[in-house]
Backbone as JSON Lines, residues from 0, in Angstrom:
{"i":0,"aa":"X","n":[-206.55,163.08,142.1],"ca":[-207.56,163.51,143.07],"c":[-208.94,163.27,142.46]}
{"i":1,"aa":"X","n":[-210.12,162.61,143.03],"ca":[-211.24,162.86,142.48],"c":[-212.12,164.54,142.21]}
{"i":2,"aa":"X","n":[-212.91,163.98,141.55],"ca":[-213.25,165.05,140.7],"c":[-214.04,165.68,141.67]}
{"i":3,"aa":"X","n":[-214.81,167.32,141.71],"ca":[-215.21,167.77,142.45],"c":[-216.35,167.8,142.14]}
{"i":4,"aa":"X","n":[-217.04,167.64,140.86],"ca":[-218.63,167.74,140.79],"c":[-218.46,166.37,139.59]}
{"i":5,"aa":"X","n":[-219.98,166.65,139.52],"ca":[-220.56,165.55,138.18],"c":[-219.45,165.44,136.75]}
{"i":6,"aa":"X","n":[-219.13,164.22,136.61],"ca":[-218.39,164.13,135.33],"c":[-219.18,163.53,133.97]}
{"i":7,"aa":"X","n":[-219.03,164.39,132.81],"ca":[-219.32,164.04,131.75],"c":[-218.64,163.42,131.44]}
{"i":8,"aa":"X","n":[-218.34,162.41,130.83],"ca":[-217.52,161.23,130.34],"c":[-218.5,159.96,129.93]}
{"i":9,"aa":"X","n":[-218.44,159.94,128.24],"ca":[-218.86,158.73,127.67],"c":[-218.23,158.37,127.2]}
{"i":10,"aa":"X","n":[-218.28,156.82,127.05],"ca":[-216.58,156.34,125.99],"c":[-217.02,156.2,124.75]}
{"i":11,"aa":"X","n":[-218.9,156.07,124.16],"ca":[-219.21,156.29,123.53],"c":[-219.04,157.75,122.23]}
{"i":12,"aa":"X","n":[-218.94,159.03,123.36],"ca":[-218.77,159.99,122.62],"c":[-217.31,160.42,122.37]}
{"i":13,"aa":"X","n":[-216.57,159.44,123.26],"ca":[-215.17,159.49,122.59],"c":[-214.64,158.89,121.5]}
{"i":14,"aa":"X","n":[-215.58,157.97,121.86],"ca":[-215.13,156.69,119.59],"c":[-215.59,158.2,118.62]}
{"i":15,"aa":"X","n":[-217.15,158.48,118.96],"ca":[-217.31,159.12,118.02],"c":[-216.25,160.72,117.98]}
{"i":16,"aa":"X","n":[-215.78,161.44,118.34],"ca":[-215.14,162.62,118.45],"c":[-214.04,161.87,118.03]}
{"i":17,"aa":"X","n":[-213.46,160.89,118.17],"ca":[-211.89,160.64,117.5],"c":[-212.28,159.94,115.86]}
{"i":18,"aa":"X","n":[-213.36,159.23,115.71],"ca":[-213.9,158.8,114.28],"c":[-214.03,159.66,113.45]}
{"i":19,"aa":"X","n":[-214.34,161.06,114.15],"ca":[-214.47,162.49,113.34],"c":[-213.25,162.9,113.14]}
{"i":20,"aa":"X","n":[-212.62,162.97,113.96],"ca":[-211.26,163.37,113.51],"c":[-210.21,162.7,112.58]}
{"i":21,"aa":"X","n":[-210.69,160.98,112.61],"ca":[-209.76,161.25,111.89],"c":[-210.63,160.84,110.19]}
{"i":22,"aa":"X","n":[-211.45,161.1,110.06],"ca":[-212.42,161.02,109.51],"c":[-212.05,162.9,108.28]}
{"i":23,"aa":"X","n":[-212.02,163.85,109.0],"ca":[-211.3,164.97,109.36],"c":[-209.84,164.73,108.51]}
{"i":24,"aa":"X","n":[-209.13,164.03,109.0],"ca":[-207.81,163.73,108.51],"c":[-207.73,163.37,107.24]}
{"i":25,"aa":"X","n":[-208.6,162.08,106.48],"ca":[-208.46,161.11,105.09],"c":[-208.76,162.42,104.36]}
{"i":26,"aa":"X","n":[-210.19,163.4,104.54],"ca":[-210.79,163.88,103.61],"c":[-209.65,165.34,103.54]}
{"i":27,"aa":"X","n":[-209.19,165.73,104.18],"ca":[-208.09,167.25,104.56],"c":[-206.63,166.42,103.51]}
{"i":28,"aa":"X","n":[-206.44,165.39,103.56],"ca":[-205.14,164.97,103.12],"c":[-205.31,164.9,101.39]}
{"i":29,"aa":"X","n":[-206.69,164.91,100.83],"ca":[-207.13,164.43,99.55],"c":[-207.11,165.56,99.18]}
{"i":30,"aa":"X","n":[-207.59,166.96,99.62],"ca":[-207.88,168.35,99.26],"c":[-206.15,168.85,98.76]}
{"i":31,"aa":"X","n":[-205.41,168.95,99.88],"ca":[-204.05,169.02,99.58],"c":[-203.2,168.63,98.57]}
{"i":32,"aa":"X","n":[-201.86,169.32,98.26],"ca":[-201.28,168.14,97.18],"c":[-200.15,167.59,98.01]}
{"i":33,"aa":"X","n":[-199.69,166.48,97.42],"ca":[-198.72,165.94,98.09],"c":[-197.53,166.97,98.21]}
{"i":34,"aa":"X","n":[-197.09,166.78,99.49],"ca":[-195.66,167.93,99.52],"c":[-194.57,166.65,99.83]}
{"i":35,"aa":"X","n":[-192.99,167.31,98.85],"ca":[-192.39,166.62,98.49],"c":[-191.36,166.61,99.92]}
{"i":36,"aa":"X","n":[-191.06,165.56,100.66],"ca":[-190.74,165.29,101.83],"c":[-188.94,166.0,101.41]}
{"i":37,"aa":"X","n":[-188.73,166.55,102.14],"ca":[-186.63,166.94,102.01],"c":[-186.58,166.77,104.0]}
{"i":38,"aa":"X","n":[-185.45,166.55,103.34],"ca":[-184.74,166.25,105.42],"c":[-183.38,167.29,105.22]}
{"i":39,"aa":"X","n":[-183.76,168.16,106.23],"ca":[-182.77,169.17,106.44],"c":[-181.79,169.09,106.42]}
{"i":40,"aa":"X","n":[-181.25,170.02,106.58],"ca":[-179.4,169.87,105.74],"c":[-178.57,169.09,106.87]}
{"i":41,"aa":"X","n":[-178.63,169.15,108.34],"ca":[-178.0,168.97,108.95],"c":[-178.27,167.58,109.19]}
{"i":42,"aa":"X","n":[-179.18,166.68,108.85],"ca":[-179.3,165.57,108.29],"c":[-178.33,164.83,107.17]}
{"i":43,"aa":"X","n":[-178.42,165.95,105.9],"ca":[-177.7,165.27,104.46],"c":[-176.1,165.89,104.44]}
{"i":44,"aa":"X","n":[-175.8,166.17,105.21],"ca":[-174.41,167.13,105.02],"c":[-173.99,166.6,105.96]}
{"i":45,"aa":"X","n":[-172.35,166.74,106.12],"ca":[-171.5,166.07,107.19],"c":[-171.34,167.63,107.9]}
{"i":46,"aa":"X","n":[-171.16,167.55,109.39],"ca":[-170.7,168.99,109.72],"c":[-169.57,169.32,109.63]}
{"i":47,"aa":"X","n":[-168.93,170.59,110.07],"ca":[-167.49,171.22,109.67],"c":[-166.74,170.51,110.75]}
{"i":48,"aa":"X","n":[-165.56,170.23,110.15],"ca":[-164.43,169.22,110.91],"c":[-163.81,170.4,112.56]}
{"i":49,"aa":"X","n":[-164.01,169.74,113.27],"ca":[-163.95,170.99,114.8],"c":[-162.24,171.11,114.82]}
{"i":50,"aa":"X","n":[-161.43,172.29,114.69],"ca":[-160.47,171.97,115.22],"c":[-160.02,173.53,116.55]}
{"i":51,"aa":"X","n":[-158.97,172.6,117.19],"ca":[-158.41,173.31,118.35],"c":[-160.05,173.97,119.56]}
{"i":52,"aa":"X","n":[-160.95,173.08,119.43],"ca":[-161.29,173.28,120.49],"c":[-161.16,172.81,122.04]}
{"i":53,"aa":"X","n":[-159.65,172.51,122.35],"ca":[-158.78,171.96,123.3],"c":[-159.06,170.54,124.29]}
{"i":54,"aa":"X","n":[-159.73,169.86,123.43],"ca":[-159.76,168.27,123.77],"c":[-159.28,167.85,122.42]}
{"i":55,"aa":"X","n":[-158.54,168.03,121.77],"ca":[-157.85,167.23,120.85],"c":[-156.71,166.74,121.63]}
{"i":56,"aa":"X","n":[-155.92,165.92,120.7],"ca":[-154.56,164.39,121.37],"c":[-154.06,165.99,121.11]}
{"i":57,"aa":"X","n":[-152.74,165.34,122.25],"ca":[-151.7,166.5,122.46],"c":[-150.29,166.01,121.84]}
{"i":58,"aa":"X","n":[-150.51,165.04,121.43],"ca":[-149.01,164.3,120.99],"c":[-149.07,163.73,119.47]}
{"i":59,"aa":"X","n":[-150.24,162.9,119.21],"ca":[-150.12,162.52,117.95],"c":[-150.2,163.3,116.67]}
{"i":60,"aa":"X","n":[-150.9,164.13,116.9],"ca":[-151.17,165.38,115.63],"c":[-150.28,166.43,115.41]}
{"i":61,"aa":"X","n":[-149.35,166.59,115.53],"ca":[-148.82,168.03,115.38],"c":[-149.59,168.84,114.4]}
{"i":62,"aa":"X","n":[-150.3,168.62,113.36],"ca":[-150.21,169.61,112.27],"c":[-151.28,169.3,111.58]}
{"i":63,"aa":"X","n":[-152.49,170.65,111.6],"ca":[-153.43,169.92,111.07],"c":[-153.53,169.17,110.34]}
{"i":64,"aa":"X","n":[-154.28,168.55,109.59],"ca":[-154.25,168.25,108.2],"c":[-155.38,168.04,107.64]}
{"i":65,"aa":"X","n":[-155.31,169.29,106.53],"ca":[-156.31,169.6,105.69],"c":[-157.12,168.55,104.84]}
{"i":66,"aa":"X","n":[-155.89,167.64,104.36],"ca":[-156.8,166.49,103.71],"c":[-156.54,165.28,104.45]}
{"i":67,"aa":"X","n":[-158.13,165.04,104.68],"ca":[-158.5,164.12,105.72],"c":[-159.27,162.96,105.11]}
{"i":68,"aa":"X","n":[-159.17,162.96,103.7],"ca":[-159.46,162.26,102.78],"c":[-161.08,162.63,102.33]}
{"i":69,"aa":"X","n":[-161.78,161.44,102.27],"ca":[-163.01,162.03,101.39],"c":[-164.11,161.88,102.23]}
{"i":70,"aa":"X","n":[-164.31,162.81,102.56],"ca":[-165.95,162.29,103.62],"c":[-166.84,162.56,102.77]}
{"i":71,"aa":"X","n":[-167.1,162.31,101.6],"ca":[-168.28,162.89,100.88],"c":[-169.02,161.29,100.48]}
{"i":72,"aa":"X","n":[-167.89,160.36,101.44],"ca":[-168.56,158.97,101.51],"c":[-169.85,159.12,102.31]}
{"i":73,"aa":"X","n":[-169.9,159.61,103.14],"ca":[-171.11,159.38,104.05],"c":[-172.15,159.61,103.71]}
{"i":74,"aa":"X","n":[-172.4,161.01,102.81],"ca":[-173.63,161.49,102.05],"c":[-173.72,161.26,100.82]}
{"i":75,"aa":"X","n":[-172.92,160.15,100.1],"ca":[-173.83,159.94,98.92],"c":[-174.71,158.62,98.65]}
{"i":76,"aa":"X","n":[-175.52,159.45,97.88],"ca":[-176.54,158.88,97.37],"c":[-175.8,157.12,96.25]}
{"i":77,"aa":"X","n":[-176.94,156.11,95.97],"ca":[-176.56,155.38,95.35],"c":[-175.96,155.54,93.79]}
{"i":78,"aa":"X","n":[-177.08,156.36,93.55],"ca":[-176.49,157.05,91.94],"c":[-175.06,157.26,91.74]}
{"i":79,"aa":"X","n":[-174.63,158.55,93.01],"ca":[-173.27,158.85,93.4],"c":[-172.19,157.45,93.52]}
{"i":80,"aa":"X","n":[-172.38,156.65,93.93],"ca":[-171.89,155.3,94.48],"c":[-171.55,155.01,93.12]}
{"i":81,"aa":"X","n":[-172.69,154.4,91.65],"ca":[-172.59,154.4,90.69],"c":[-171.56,154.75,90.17]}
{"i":82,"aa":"X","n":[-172.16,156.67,90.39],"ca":[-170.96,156.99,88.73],"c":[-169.71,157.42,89.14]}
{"i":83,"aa":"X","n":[-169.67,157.17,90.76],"ca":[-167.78,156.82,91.13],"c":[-167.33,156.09,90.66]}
{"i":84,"aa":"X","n":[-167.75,154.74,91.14],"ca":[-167.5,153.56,90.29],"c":[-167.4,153.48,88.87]}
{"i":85,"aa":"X","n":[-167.76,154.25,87.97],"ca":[-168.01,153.85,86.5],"c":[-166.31,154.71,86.25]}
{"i":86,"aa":"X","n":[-166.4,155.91,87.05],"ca":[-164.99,157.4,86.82],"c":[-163.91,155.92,87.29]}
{"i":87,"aa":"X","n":[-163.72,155.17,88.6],"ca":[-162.54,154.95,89.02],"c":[-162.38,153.68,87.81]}
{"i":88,"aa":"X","n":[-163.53,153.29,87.33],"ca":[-163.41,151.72,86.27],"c":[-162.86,152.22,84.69]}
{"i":89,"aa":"X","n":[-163.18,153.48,84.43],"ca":[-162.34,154.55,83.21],"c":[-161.29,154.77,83.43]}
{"i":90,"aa":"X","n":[-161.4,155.05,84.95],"ca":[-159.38,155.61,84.97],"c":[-158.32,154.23,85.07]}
{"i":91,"aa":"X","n":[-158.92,153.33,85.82],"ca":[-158.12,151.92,85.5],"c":[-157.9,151.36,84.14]}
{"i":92,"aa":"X","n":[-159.19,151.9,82.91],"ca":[-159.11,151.22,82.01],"c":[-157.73,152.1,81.04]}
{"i":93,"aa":"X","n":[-157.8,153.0,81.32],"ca":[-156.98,154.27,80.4],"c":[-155.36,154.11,81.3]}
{"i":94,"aa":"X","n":[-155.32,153.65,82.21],"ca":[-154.11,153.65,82.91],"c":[-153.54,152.22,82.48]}
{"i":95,"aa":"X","n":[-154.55,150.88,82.3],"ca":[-153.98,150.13,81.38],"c":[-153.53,149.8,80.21]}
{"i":96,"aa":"X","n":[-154.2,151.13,79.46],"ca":[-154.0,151.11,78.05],"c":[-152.39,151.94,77.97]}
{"i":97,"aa":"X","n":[-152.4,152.8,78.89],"ca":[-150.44,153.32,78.72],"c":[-149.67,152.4,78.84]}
{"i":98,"aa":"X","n":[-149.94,151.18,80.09],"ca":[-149.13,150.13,79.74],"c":[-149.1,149.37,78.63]}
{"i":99,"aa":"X","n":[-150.06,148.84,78.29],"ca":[-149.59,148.25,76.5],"c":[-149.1,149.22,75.53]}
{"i":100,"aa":"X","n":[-149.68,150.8,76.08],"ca":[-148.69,151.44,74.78],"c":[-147.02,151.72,75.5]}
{"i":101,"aa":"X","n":[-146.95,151.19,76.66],"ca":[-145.02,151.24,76.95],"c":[-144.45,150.07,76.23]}
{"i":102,"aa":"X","n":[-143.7,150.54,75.42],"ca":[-142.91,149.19,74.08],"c":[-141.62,149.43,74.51]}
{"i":103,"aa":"X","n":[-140.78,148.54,74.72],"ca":[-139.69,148.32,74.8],"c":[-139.12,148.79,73.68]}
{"i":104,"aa":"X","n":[-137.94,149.53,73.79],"ca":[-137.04,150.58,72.79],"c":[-136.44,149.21,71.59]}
{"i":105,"aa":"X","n":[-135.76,149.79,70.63],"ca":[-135.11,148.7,70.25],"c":[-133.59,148.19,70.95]}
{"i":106,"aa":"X","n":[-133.13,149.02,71.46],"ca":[-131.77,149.02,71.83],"c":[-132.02,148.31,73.58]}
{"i":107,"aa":"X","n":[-133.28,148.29,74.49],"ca":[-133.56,147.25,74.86],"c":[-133.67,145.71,74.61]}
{"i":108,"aa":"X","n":[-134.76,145.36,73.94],"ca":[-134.74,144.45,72.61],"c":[-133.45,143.61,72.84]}
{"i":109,"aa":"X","n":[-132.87,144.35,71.68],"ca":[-131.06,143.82,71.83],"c":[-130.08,143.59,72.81]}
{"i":110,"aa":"X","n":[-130.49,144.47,74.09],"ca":[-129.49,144.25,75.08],"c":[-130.25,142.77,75.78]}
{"i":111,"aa":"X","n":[-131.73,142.48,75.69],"ca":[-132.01,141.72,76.48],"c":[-131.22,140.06,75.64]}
{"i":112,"aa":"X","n":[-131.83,140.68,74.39],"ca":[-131.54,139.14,73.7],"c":[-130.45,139.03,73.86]}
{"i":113,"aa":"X","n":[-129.01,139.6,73.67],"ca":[-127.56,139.37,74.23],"c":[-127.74,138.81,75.29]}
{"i":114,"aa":"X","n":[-128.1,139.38,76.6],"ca":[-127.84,138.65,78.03],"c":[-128.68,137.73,77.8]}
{"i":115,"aa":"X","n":[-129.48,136.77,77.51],"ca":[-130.47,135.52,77.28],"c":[-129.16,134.68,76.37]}
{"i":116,"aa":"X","n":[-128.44,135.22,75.59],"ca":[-127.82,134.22,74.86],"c":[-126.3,133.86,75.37]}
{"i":117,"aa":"X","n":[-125.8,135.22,76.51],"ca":[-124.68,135.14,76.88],"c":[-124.77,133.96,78.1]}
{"i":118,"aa":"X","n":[-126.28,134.03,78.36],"ca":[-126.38,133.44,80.05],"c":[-126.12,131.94,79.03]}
{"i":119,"aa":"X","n":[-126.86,131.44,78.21],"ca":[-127.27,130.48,77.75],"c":[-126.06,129.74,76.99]}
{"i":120,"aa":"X","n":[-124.96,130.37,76.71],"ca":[-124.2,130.07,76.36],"c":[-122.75,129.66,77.2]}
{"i":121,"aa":"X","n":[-122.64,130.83,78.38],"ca":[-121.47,130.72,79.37],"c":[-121.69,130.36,80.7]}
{"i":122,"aa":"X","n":[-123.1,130.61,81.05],"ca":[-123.02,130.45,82.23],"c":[-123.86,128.71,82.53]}
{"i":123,"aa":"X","n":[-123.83,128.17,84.03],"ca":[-123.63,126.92,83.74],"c":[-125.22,127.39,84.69]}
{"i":124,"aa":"X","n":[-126.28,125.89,84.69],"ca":[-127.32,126.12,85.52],"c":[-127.14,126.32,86.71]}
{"i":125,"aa":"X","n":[-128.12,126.61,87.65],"ca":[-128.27,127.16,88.8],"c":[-128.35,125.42,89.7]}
{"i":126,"aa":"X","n":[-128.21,125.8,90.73],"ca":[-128.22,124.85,91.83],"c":[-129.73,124.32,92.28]}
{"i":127,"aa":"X","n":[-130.39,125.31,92.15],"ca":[-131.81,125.21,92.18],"c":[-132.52,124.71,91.03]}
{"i":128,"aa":"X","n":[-132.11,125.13,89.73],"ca":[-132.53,123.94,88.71],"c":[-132.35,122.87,88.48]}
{"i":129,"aa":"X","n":[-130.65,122.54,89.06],"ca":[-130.25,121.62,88.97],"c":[-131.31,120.15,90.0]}
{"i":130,"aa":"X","n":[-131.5,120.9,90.93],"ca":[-132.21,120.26,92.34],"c":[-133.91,119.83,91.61]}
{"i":131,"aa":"X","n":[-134.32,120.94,91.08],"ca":[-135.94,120.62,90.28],"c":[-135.7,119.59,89.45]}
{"i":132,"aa":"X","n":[-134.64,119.67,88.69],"ca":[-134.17,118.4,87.65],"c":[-134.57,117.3,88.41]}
{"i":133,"aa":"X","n":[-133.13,116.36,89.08],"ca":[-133.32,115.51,90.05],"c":[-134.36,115.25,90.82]}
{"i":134,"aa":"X","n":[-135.7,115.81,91.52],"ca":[-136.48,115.61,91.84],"c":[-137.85,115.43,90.65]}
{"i":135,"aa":"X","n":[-137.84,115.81,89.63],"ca":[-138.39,115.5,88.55],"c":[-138.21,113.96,88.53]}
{"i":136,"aa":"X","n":[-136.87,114.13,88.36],"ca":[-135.97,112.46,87.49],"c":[-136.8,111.28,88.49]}
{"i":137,"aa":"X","n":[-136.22,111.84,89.87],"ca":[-136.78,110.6,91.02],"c":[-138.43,110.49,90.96]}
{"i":138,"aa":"X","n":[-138.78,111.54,90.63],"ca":[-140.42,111.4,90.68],"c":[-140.71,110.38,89.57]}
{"i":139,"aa":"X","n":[-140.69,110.33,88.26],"ca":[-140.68,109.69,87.28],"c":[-140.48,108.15,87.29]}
{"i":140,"aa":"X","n":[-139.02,108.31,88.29],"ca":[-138.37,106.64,88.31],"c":[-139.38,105.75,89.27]}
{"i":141,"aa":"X","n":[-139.82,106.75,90.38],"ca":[-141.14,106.07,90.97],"c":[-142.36,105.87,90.58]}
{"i":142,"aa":"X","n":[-142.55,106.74,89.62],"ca":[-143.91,106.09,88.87],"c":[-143.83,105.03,88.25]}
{"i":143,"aa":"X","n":[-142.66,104.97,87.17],"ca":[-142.36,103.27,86.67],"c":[-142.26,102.61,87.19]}
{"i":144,"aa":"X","n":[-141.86,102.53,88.89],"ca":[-141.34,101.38,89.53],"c":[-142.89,100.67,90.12]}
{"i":145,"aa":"X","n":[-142.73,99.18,89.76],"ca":[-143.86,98.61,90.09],"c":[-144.1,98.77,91.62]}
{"i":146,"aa":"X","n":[-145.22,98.69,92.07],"ca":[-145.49,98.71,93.68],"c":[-145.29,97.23,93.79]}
{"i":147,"aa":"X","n":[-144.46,96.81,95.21],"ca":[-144.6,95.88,95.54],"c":[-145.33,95.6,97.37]}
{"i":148,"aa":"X","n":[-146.33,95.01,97.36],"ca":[-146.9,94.54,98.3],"c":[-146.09,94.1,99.58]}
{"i":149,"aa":"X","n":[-145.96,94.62,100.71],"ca":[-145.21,94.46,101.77],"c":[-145.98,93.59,103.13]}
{"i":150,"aa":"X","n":[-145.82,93.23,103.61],"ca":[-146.7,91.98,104.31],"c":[-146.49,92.42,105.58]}
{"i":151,"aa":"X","n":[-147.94,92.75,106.49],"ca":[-147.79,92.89,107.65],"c":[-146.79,92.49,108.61]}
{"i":152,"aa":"X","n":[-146.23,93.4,109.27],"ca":[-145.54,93.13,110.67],"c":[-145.92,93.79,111.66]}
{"i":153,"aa":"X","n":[-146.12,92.97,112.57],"ca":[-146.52,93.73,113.94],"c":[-145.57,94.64,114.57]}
{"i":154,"aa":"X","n":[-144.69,94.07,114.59],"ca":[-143.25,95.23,115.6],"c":[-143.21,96.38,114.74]}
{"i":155,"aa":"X","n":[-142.86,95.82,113.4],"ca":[-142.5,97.11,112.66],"c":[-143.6,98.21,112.01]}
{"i":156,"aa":"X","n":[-144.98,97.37,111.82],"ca":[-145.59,98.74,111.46],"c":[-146.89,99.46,112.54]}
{"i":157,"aa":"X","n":[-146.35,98.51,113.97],"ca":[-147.21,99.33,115.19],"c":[-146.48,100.06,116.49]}
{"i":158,"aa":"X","n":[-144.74,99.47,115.93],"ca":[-143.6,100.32,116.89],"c":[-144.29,99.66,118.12]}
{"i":159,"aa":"X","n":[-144.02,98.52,118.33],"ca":[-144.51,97.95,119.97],"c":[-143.01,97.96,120.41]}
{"i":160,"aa":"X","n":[-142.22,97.56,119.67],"ca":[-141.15,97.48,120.39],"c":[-140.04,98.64,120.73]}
{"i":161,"aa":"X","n":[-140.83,99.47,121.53],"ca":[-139.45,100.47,121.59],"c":[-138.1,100.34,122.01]}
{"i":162,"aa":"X","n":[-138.15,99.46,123.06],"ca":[-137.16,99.0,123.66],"c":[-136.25,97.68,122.83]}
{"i":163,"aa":"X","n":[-134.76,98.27,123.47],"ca":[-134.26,96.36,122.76],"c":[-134.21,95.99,123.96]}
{"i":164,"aa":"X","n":[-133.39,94.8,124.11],"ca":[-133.47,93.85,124.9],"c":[-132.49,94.26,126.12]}
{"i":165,"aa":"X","n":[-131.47,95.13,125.93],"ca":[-130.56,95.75,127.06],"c":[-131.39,96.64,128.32]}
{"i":166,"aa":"X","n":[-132.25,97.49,127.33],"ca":[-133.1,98.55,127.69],"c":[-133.68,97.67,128.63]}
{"i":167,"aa":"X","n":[-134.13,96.9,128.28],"ca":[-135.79,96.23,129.1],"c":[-134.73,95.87,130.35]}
{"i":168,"aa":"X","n":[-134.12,95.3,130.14],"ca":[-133.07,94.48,131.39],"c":[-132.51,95.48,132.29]}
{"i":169,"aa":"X","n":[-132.39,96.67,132.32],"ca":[-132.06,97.69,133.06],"c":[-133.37,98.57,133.81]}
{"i":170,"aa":"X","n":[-134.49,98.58,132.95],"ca":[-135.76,99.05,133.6],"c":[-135.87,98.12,134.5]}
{"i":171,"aa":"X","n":[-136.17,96.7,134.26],"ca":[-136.45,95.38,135.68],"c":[-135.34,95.74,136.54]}
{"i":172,"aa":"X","n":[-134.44,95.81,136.17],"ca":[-133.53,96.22,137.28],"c":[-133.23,97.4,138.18]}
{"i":173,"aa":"X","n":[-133.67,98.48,138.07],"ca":[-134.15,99.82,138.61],"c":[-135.29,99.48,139.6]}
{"i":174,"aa":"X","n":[-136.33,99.08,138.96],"ca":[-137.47,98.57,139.09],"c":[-137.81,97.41,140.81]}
{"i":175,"aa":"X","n":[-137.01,96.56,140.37],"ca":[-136.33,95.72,141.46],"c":[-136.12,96.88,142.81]}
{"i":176,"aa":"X","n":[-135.29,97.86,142.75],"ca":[-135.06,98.89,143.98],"c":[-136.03,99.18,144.56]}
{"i":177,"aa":"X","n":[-137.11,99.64,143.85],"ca":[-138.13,100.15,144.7],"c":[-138.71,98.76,145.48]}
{"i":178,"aa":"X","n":[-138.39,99.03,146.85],"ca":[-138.99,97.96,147.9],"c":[-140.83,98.31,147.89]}
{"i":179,"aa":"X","n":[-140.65,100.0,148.73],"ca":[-142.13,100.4,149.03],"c":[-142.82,101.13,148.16]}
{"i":180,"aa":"X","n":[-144.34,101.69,148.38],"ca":[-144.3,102.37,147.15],"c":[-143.59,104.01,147.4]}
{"i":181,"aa":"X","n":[-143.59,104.12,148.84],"ca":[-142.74,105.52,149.42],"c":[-141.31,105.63,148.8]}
{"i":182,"aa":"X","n":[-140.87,104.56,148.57],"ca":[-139.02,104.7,148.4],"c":[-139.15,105.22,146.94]}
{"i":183,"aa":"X","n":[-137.75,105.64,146.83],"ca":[-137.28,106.02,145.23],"c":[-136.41,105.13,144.45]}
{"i":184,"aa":"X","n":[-136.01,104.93,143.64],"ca":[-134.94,104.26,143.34],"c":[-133.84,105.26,143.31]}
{"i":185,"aa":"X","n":[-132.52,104.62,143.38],"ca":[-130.88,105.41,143.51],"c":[-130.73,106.23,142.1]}
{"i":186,"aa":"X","n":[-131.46,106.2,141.25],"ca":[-130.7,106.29,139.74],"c":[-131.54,107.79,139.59]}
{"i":187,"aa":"X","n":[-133.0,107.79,139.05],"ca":[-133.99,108.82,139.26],"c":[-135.23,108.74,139.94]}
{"i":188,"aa":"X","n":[-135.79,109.86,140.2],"ca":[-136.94,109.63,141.02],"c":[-138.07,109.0,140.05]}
{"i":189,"aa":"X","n":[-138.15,109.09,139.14],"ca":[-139.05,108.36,137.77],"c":[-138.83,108.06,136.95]}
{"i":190,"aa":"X","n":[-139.6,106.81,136.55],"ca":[-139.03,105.32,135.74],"c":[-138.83,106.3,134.28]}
């Protein structure tokens, strides 16, 4: 609605009243000390896990379950990220060191070297070694074998000829039936 009497309004005295202010602002922020910025908890914290407030699945869950693994992924910090990483790279290193200290007993030892010497002695090779053998052998015999140069053929290395000569003589002859291009031949409807 327009205004009902005379309006004061300069845009002049509005630069200046906002130049003051914030003019106002630089010198108020210097007096102060810096305050140390925190973001409220409900920001840095995950909230409490909701249960049975009756939109949960009715079939898949039977039973709560308490450990829902680790949500303490979401709120940590990089540091945190760090010295997980450094705990899970200690516990791998100490969990490898029990394996080199697991030594085979002596009475292992001995039972193995028996079965290595019983196999090696009575039993005959496998079918599958036998097969790696032979394909070894043939690989070998083809490397020695000189290459010999084979001399173009047309039929044989562009397959023009699919047909023999019976074949072809029975297509012309099928072929022959069809009078119109409407008719079929007696044998199949396509050549």
């Amino acid at each position: 609605m327009p205004a009902k009497g005379p309006v004061n309004y300069s845009v002049t005295t509005e630069f200046e009243k906002r130049a003051q202010r914030m003019k106002e602002k630089l010198t108020r922020g210097d007096d102060d000390s810096p305050k140390p910025i925190t973001r409220e908890s409900w920001m840095t914290e995950l909230p409490p896990e909701m249960k049975d407030f009756g939109l949960g699945p009715r079939t898949f869950k039977r039973r709560a379950d308490d450990k829902s693994g680790d949500r303490s992924i979401w709120t940590d910090t990089p540091a945190d990220r760090e010295r997980k990483a450094k705990e899970t790279q200690e516990a791998r290193k100490s969990f490898s060191k029990k394996d080199e200290e697991h030594v085979l007993s002596g009475r292992d030892k001995r039972l193995a070297e028996q079965v290595s010497s019983y196999n090696d002695s009575k039993r005959t090779e496998s079918l599958m070694d036998i097969h790696h053998k032979k394909l070894k052998n043939k690989a070998a015999e083809d490397k020695n074998k000189p290459q010999e140069r084979i001399p173009f053929d047309r039929d044989k290395d562009l397959k023009v000829n699919l047909f023999d000569e019976a074949q072809k003589k029975a297509l012309i002859k099928k072929s022959r039936e069809l009078n119109t291009r409407f008719s079929h031949g007696k044998g199949s409807m396509f050549l």
